[in-house]
């Protein structure tokens, strides 16, 4: 191990991060697992595991995911988060945004009422998988932007990079509809039609 690894740690908002990261059970769990793996690899197999470099890399990934999601460390916003897990989410007008990061999310849009205004939904899939269940009898417009991922639609369109807009059979221009925006980065998104 190199003692110089400590020099590389960033000194950005140390006071804010101290409470959020260092008190996080996930952070300490990852830290202990890496320390244990490092000791086993060195003693049993003679492999020198770069513990602090990996820890620093995980820290950068964590910070990058937080920046991509646009959340602060003391966030109180109304967003559904699926992180390192699999969760089923029912669409809720008061909580329309779902973030799936390193996990799998099943998002149900089959019971939405569009007569009461123009509801909106937002889905962010980063290093994960999101399945959006829709009903063709509900007017919907789903705009999916994919970067280094894979998105599949009921009309058998598949995109890996770019943008595609899918409209349900009940969609009519000028009439109320559910507008869903999905961003997929290094992940997968499946639009599944329940007929």
PDB file of C-alpha atoms in Angstrom:
ATOM      1  CA  UNK A   1       0.000   0.000   0.000  1.00  0.00           C
ATOM      2  CA  UNK A   2       1.154   3.508  -0.737  1.00  0.00           C
ATOM      3  CA  UNK A   3       0.889   6.101   1.991  1.00  0.00           C
ATOM      4  CA  UNK A   4       0.750   8.799  -0.713  1.00  0.00           C
ATOM      5  CA  UNK A   5      -2.776   7.688  -1.580  1.00  0.00           C
ATOM      6  CA  UNK A   6      -4.108   9.972   1.152  1.00  0.00           C
ATOM      7  CA  UNK A   7      -2.800  13.031  -0.716  1.00  0.00           C
ATOM      8  CA  UNK A   8      -5.196  12.374  -3.593  1.00  0.00           C
ATOM      9  CA  UNK A   9      -8.355  12.691  -1.485  1.00  0.00           C
ATOM     10  CA  UNK A  10     -10.247  15.849  -2.447  1.00  0.00           C
ATOM     11  CA  UNK A  11     -10.873  18.521   0.133  1.00  0.00           C
ATOM     12  CA  UNK A  12     -14.226  19.653  -1.268  1.00  0.00           C
ATOM     13  CA  UNK A  13     -16.936  20.473   1.236  1.00  0.00           C
ATOM     14  CA  UNK A  14     -15.351  18.335   3.931  1.00  0.00           C
ATOM     15  CA  UNK A  15     -17.735  19.522   6.632  1.00  0.00           C
ATOM     16  CA  UNK A  16     -20.841  18.685   4.586  1.00  0.00           C
ATOM     17  CA  UNK A  17     -19.555  15.311   3.453  1.00  0.00           C
ATOM     18  CA  UNK A  18     -18.323  14.315   6.900  1.00  0.00           C
ATOM     19  CA  UNK A  19     -21.828  13.941   8.261  1.00  0.00           C
ATOM     20  CA  UNK A  20     -23.348  12.416   5.136  1.00  0.00           C
ATOM     21  CA  UNK A  21     -20.687   9.980   4.010  1.00  0.00           C
ATOM     22  CA  UNK A  22     -18.786   9.033   7.141  1.00  0.00           C
ATOM     23  CA  UNK A  23     -21.971   8.323   9.098  1.00  0.00           C
ATOM     24  CA  UNK A  24     -23.404   6.259   6.225  1.00  0.00           C
ATOM     25  CA  UNK A  25     -23.737   2.536   6.955  1.00  0.00           C
ATOM     26  CA  UNK A  26     -23.117   1.760   3.271  1.00  0.00           C
ATOM     27  CA  UNK A  27     -19.817   3.670   3.297  1.00  0.00           C
ATOM     28  CA  UNK A  28     -18.521   1.871   6.391  1.00  0.00           C
ATOM     29  CA  UNK A  29     -19.739  -1.468   5.086  1.00  0.00           C
ATOM     30  CA  UNK A  30     -17.849  -1.036   1.809  1.00  0.00           C
ATOM     31  CA  UNK A  31     -14.780   0.182   3.716  1.00  0.00           C
ATOM     32  CA  UNK A  32     -14.727  -2.887   5.986  1.00  0.00           C
ATOM     33  CA  UNK A  33     -15.318  -5.298   3.091  1.00  0.00           C
ATOM     34  CA  UNK A  34     -12.460  -3.793   1.081  1.00  0.00           C
ATOM     35  CA  UNK A  35     -10.142  -3.894   4.100  1.00  0.00           C
ATOM     36  CA  UNK A  36     -10.980  -7.568   4.697  1.00  0.00           C
ATOM     37  CA  UNK A  37     -10.529  -8.501   1.039  1.00  0.00           C
ATOM     38  CA  UNK A  38      -7.235  -6.617   0.962  1.00  0.00           C
ATOM     39  CA  UNK A  39      -5.877  -8.503   3.995  1.00  0.00           C
ATOM     40  CA  UNK A  40      -7.010 -11.910   2.675  1.00  0.00           C
ATOM     41  CA  UNK A  41      -5.525 -11.289  -0.764  1.00  0.00           C
ATOM     42  CA  UNK A  42      -2.188 -10.209   0.729  1.00  0.00           C
ATOM     43  CA  UNK A  43      -1.853 -12.953   3.361  1.00  0.00           C
ATOM     44  CA  UNK A  44      -3.317 -15.922   1.498  1.00  0.00           C
ATOM     45  CA  UNK A  45      -2.503 -15.239  -2.147  1.00  0.00           C
ATOM     46  CA  UNK A  46       0.379 -12.765  -1.893  1.00  0.00           C
ATOM     47  CA  UNK A  47      -1.556 -10.196  -3.953  1.00  0.00           C
ATOM     48  CA  UNK A  48      -1.102  -6.567  -2.981  1.00  0.00           C
ATOM     49  CA  UNK A  49      -4.606  -5.052  -3.330  1.00  0.00           C
ATOM     50  CA  UNK A  50      -4.535  -1.234  -3.785  1.00  0.00           C
ATOM     51  CA  UNK A  51      -7.030  -0.612  -0.969  1.00  0.00           C
ATOM     52  CA  UNK A  52      -6.842   3.189  -0.837  1.00  0.00           C
ATOM     53  CA  UNK A  53      -6.940   3.583  -4.610  1.00  0.00           C
ATOM     54  CA  UNK A  54     -10.086   1.465  -4.805  1.00  0.00           C
ATOM     55  CA  UNK A  55     -11.599   3.406  -1.905  1.00  0.00           C
ATOM     56  CA  UNK A  56     -10.823   6.676  -3.679  1.00  0.00           C
ATOM     57  CA  UNK A  57     -12.347   5.311  -6.918  1.00  0.00           C
ATOM     58  CA  UNK A  58     -15.539   4.288  -5.099  1.00  0.00           C
ATOM     59  CA  UNK A  59     -15.675   7.743  -3.534  1.00  0.00           C
ATOM     60  CA  UNK A  60     -15.443   9.361  -6.994  1.00  0.00           C
ATOM     61  CA  UNK A  61     -18.168   7.063  -8.351  1.00  0.00           C
ATOM     62  CA  UNK A  62     -20.384   7.946  -5.386  1.00  0.00           C
ATOM     63  CA  UNK A  63     -19.826  11.675  -5.935  1.00  0.00           C
ATOM     64  CA  UNK A  64     -20.450  11.311  -9.682  1.00  0.00           C
ATOM     65  CA  UNK A  65     -23.757   9.507  -9.144  1.00  0.00           C
ATOM     66  CA  UNK A  66     -24.838  12.214  -6.682  1.00  0.00           C
ATOM     67  CA  UNK A  67     -23.982  14.896  -9.260  1.00  0.00           C
ATOM     68  CA  UNK A  68     -25.801  13.064 -12.076  1.00  0.00           C
ATOM     69  CA  UNK A  69     -28.917  12.811  -9.949  1.00  0.00           C
ATOM     70  CA  UNK A  70     -28.634  16.478  -8.993  1.00  0.00           C
ATOM     71  CA  UNK A  71     -29.117  15.791  -5.304  1.00  0.00           C
ATOM     72  CA  UNK A  72     -27.439  17.376  -2.338  1.00  0.00           C
ATOM     73  CA  UNK A  73     -26.192  15.471   0.693  1.00  0.00           C
ATOM     74  CA  UNK A  74     -29.006  16.869   2.812  1.00  0.00           C
ATOM     75  CA  UNK A  75     -31.686  16.435   0.163  1.00  0.00           C
ATOM     76  CA  UNK A  76     -35.329  16.618   1.226  1.00  0.00           C
ATOM     77  CA  UNK A  77     -36.851  16.589  -2.263  1.00  0.00           C
ATOM     78  CA  UNK A  78     -39.628  14.224  -3.267  1.00  0.00           C
ATOM     79  CA  UNK A  79     -37.972  11.604  -5.456  1.00  0.00           C
ATOM     80  CA  UNK A  80     -38.250   7.843  -5.416  1.00  0.00           C
ATOM     81  CA  UNK A  81     -34.772   6.313  -5.318  1.00  0.00           C
ATOM     82  CA  UNK A  82     -33.821   2.765  -6.184  1.00  0.00           C
ATOM     83  CA  UNK A  83     -30.157   2.308  -5.255  1.00  0.00           C
ATOM     84  CA  UNK A  84     -28.475  -1.117  -5.073  1.00  0.00           C
ATOM     85  CA  UNK A  85     -31.880  -2.826  -4.861  1.00  0.00           C
ATOM     86  CA  UNK A  86     -34.966  -3.915  -6.770  1.00  0.00           C
ATOM     87  CA  UNK A  87     -38.159  -1.963  -6.128  1.00  0.00           C
ATOM     88  CA  UNK A  88     -41.687  -1.706  -7.517  1.00  0.00           C
ATOM     89  CA  UNK A  89     -42.953   1.863  -7.847  1.00  0.00           C
ATOM     90  CA  UNK A  90     -46.520   2.989  -8.552  1.00  0.00           C
ATOM     91  CA  UNK A  91     -46.753   6.342 -10.383  1.00  0.00           C
ATOM     92  CA  UNK A  92     -47.701   9.178  -8.045  1.00  0.00           C
ATOM     93  CA  UNK A  93     -48.441  12.730  -9.252  1.00  0.00           C
ATOM     94  CA  UNK A  94     -47.022  14.244  -6.068  1.00  0.00           C
ATOM     95  CA  UNK A  95     -43.791  12.249  -6.452  1.00  0.00           C
ATOM     96  CA  UNK A  96     -43.312  11.891 -10.241  1.00  0.00           C
ATOM     97  CA  UNK A  97     -39.530  11.309 -10.395  1.00  0.00           C
ATOM     98  CA  UNK A  98     -37.883   7.899 -10.056  1.00  0.00           C
ATOM     99  CA  UNK A  99     -34.093   7.430  -9.959  1.00  0.00           C
ATOM    100  CA  UNK A 100     -32.690   3.932 -10.529  1.00  0.00           C
ATOM    101  CA  UNK A 101     -28.967   3.704  -9.747  1.00  0.00           C
ATOM    102  CA  UNK A 102     -27.087   0.385  -9.646  1.00  0.00           C
ATOM    103  CA  UNK A 103     -30.438  -1.358  -9.175  1.00  0.00           C
ATOM    104  CA  UNK A 104     -33.654  -2.422 -10.830  1.00  0.00           C
ATOM    105  CA  UNK A 105     -36.925  -0.517 -10.801  1.00  0.00           C
ATOM    106  CA  UNK A 106     -40.374  -1.621 -11.912  1.00  0.00           C
ATOM    107  CA  UNK A 107     -42.396   1.565 -12.571  1.00  0.00           C
ATOM    108  CA  UNK A 108     -46.144   1.162 -13.073  1.00  0.00           C
ATOM    109  CA  UNK A 109     -47.914   3.736 -15.290  1.00  0.00           C
ATOM    110  CA  UNK A 110     -50.966   1.551 -16.027  1.00  0.00           C
ATOM    111  CA  UNK A 111     -53.435   3.316 -13.680  1.00  0.00           C
ATOM    112  CA  UNK A 112     -52.788   7.003 -14.477  1.00  0.00           C
ATOM    113  CA  UNK A 113     -55.750   9.343 -14.945  1.00  0.00           C
ATOM    114  CA  UNK A 114     -54.965  11.992 -17.548  1.00  0.00           C
ATOM    115  CA  UNK A 115     -58.336  13.765 -17.559  1.00  0.00           C
ATOM    116  CA  UNK A 116     -57.288  15.892 -14.567  1.00  0.00           C
ATOM    117  CA  UNK A 117     -54.598  17.926 -16.302  1.00  0.00           C
ATOM    118  CA  UNK A 118     -51.314  16.984 -17.928  1.00  0.00           C
ATOM    119  CA  UNK A 119     -49.424  14.681 -15.543  1.00  0.00           C
ATOM    120  CA  UNK A 120     -45.682  14.279 -15.985  1.00  0.00           C
ATOM    121  CA  UNK A 121     -43.263  11.538 -15.051  1.00  0.00           C
ATOM    122  CA  UNK A 122     -39.467  11.430 -14.955  1.00  0.00           C
ATOM    123  CA  UNK A 123     -37.233   8.363 -14.842  1.00  0.00           C
ATOM    124  CA  UNK A 124     -33.418   8.358 -14.551  1.00  0.00           C
ATOM    125  CA  UNK A 125     -31.634   5.025 -15.020  1.00  0.00           C
ATOM    126  CA  UNK A 126     -27.901   5.061 -14.290  1.00  0.00           C
ATOM    127  CA  UNK A 127     -25.961   1.773 -14.254  1.00  0.00           C
ATOM    128  CA  UNK A 128     -29.239  -0.057 -13.655  1.00  0.00           C
ATOM    129  CA  UNK A 129     -32.402  -1.360 -15.266  1.00  0.00           C
ATOM    130  CA  UNK A 130     -35.817   0.268 -15.423  1.00  0.00           C
ATOM    131  CA  UNK A 131     -39.011  -1.417 -16.615  1.00  0.00           C
ATOM    132  CA  UNK A 132     -41.840   1.015 -17.382  1.00  0.00           C
ATOM    133  CA  UNK A 133     -45.234  -0.686 -17.539  1.00  0.00           C
ATOM    134  CA  UNK A 134     -47.770   1.189 -19.656  1.00  0.00           C
ATOM    135  CA  UNK A 135     -51.366   0.776 -20.804  1.00  0.00           C
ATOM    136  CA  UNK A 136     -52.014   1.411 -24.505  1.00  0.00           C
ATOM    137  CA  UNK A 137     -55.508   2.713 -23.608  1.00  0.00           C
ATOM    138  CA  UNK A 138     -53.996   5.622 -21.628  1.00  0.00           C
ATOM    139  CA  UNK A 139     -52.727   8.504 -23.787  1.00  0.00           C
ATOM    140  CA  UNK A 140     -48.979   8.705 -23.197  1.00  0.00           C
ATOM    141  CA  UNK A 141     -45.927  10.220 -24.804  1.00  0.00           C
ATOM    142  CA  UNK A 142     -42.653   8.645 -23.639  1.00  0.00           C
ATOM    143  CA  UNK A 143     -39.396  10.333 -24.616  1.00  0.00           C
ATOM    144  CA  UNK A 144     -36.315   8.216 -23.895  1.00  0.00           C
ATOM    145  CA  UNK A 145     -32.751   9.492 -24.236  1.00  0.00           C
ATOM    146  CA  UNK A 146     -30.159   6.712 -24.086  1.00  0.00           C
ATOM    147  CA  UNK A 147     -26.386   7.059 -23.734  1.00  0.00           C
ATOM    148  CA  UNK A 148     -24.301   3.847 -23.794  1.00  0.00           C
ATOM    149  CA  UNK A 149     -27.269   1.706 -22.829  1.00  0.00           C
ATOM    150  CA  UNK A 150     -30.218  -0.109 -24.287  1.00  0.00           C
ATOM    151  CA  UNK A 151     -33.866   0.911 -24.508  1.00  0.00           C
ATOM    152  CA  UNK A 152     -36.654  -1.280 -25.905  1.00  0.00           C
ATOM    153  CA  UNK A 153     -40.133  -0.187 -26.922  1.00  0.00           C
ATOM    154  CA  UNK A 154     -43.418  -2.041 -27.593  1.00  0.00           C
ATOM    155  CA  UNK A 155     -43.106  -1.287 -31.323  1.00  0.00           C
ATOM    156  CA  UNK A 156     -39.894  -3.376 -31.300  1.00  0.00           C
ATOM    157  CA  UNK A 157     -37.622  -0.338 -31.628  1.00  0.00           C
ATOM    158  CA  UNK A 158     -34.294  -0.697 -29.810  1.00  0.00           C
ATOM    159  CA  UNK A 159     -31.846   2.156 -29.279  1.00  0.00           C
ATOM    160  CA  UNK A 160     -28.391   2.147 -27.682  1.00  0.00           C
ATOM    161  CA  UNK A 161     -27.506   5.793 -28.216  1.00  0.00           C
ATOM    162  CA  UNK A 162     -29.827   8.665 -29.001  1.00  0.00           C
ATOM    163  CA  UNK A 163     -33.423   9.694 -28.456  1.00  0.00           C
ATOM    164  CA  UNK A 164     -36.737   8.067 -29.336  1.00  0.00           C
ATOM    165  CA  UNK A 165     -40.344   9.084 -28.674  1.00  0.00           C
ATOM    166  CA  UNK A 166     -43.022   6.430 -28.221  1.00  0.00           C
ATOM    167  CA  UNK A 167     -46.745   7.260 -28.256  1.00  0.00           C
ATOM    168  CA  UNK A 168     -49.450   4.874 -27.059  1.00  0.00           C
ATOM    169  CA  UNK A 169     -52.377   3.994 -29.315  1.00  0.00           C
ATOM    170  CA  UNK A 170     -54.698   6.266 -27.294  1.00  0.00           C
ATOM    171  CA  UNK A 171     -52.445   9.325 -27.761  1.00  0.00           C
ATOM    172  CA  UNK A 172     -54.023  12.200 -29.722  1.00  0.00           C
ATOM    173  CA  UNK A 173     -52.272  15.492 -30.397  1.00  0.00           C
ATOM    174  CA  UNK A 174     -53.926  18.398 -28.554  1.00  0.00           C
ATOM    175  CA  UNK A 175     -55.668  16.218 -25.953  1.00  0.00           C
ATOM    176  CA  UNK A 176     -54.493  15.542 -22.361  1.00  0.00           C
ATOM    177  CA  UNK A 177     -51.842  12.859 -22.000  1.00  0.00           C
ATOM    178  CA  UNK A 178     -49.171  11.596 -19.603  1.00  0.00           C
ATOM    179  CA  UNK A 179     -45.760  12.929 -20.548  1.00  0.00           C
ATOM    180  CA  UNK A 180     -42.865  10.729 -19.416  1.00  0.00           C
ATOM    181  CA  UNK A 181     -39.194  11.668 -19.854  1.00  0.00           C
ATOM    182  CA  UNK A 182     -36.603   8.934 -19.309  1.00  0.00           C
ATOM    183  CA  UNK A 183     -32.824   9.336 -19.327  1.00  0.00           C
ATOM    184  CA  UNK A 184     -30.755   6.145 -19.508  1.00  0.00           C
ATOM    185  CA  UNK A 185     -26.981   6.237 -18.945  1.00  0.00           C
ATOM    186  CA  UNK A 186     -24.998   2.979 -18.961  1.00  0.00           C
ATOM    187  CA  UNK A 187     -28.213   1.079 -18.227  1.00  0.00           C
ATOM    188  CA  UNK A 188     -31.321  -0.435 -19.689  1.00  0.00           C
ATOM    189  CA  UNK A 189     -34.912   0.708 -20.037  1.00  0.00           C
ATOM    190  CA  UNK A 190     -37.798  -1.443 -21.229  1.00  0.00           C
ATOM    191  CA  UNK A 191     -41.173   0.034 -22.094  1.00  0.00           C
ATOM    192  CA  UNK A 192     -43.572  -2.858 -21.560  1.00  0.00           C
ATOM    193  CA  UNK A 193     -47.145  -2.597 -22.852  1.00  0.00           C
ATOM    194  CA  UNK A 194     -49.809  -4.300 -20.765  1.00  0.00           C
ATOM    195  CA  UNK A 195     -52.807  -4.751 -23.035  1.00  0.00           C
TER     196      UNK A 195
END
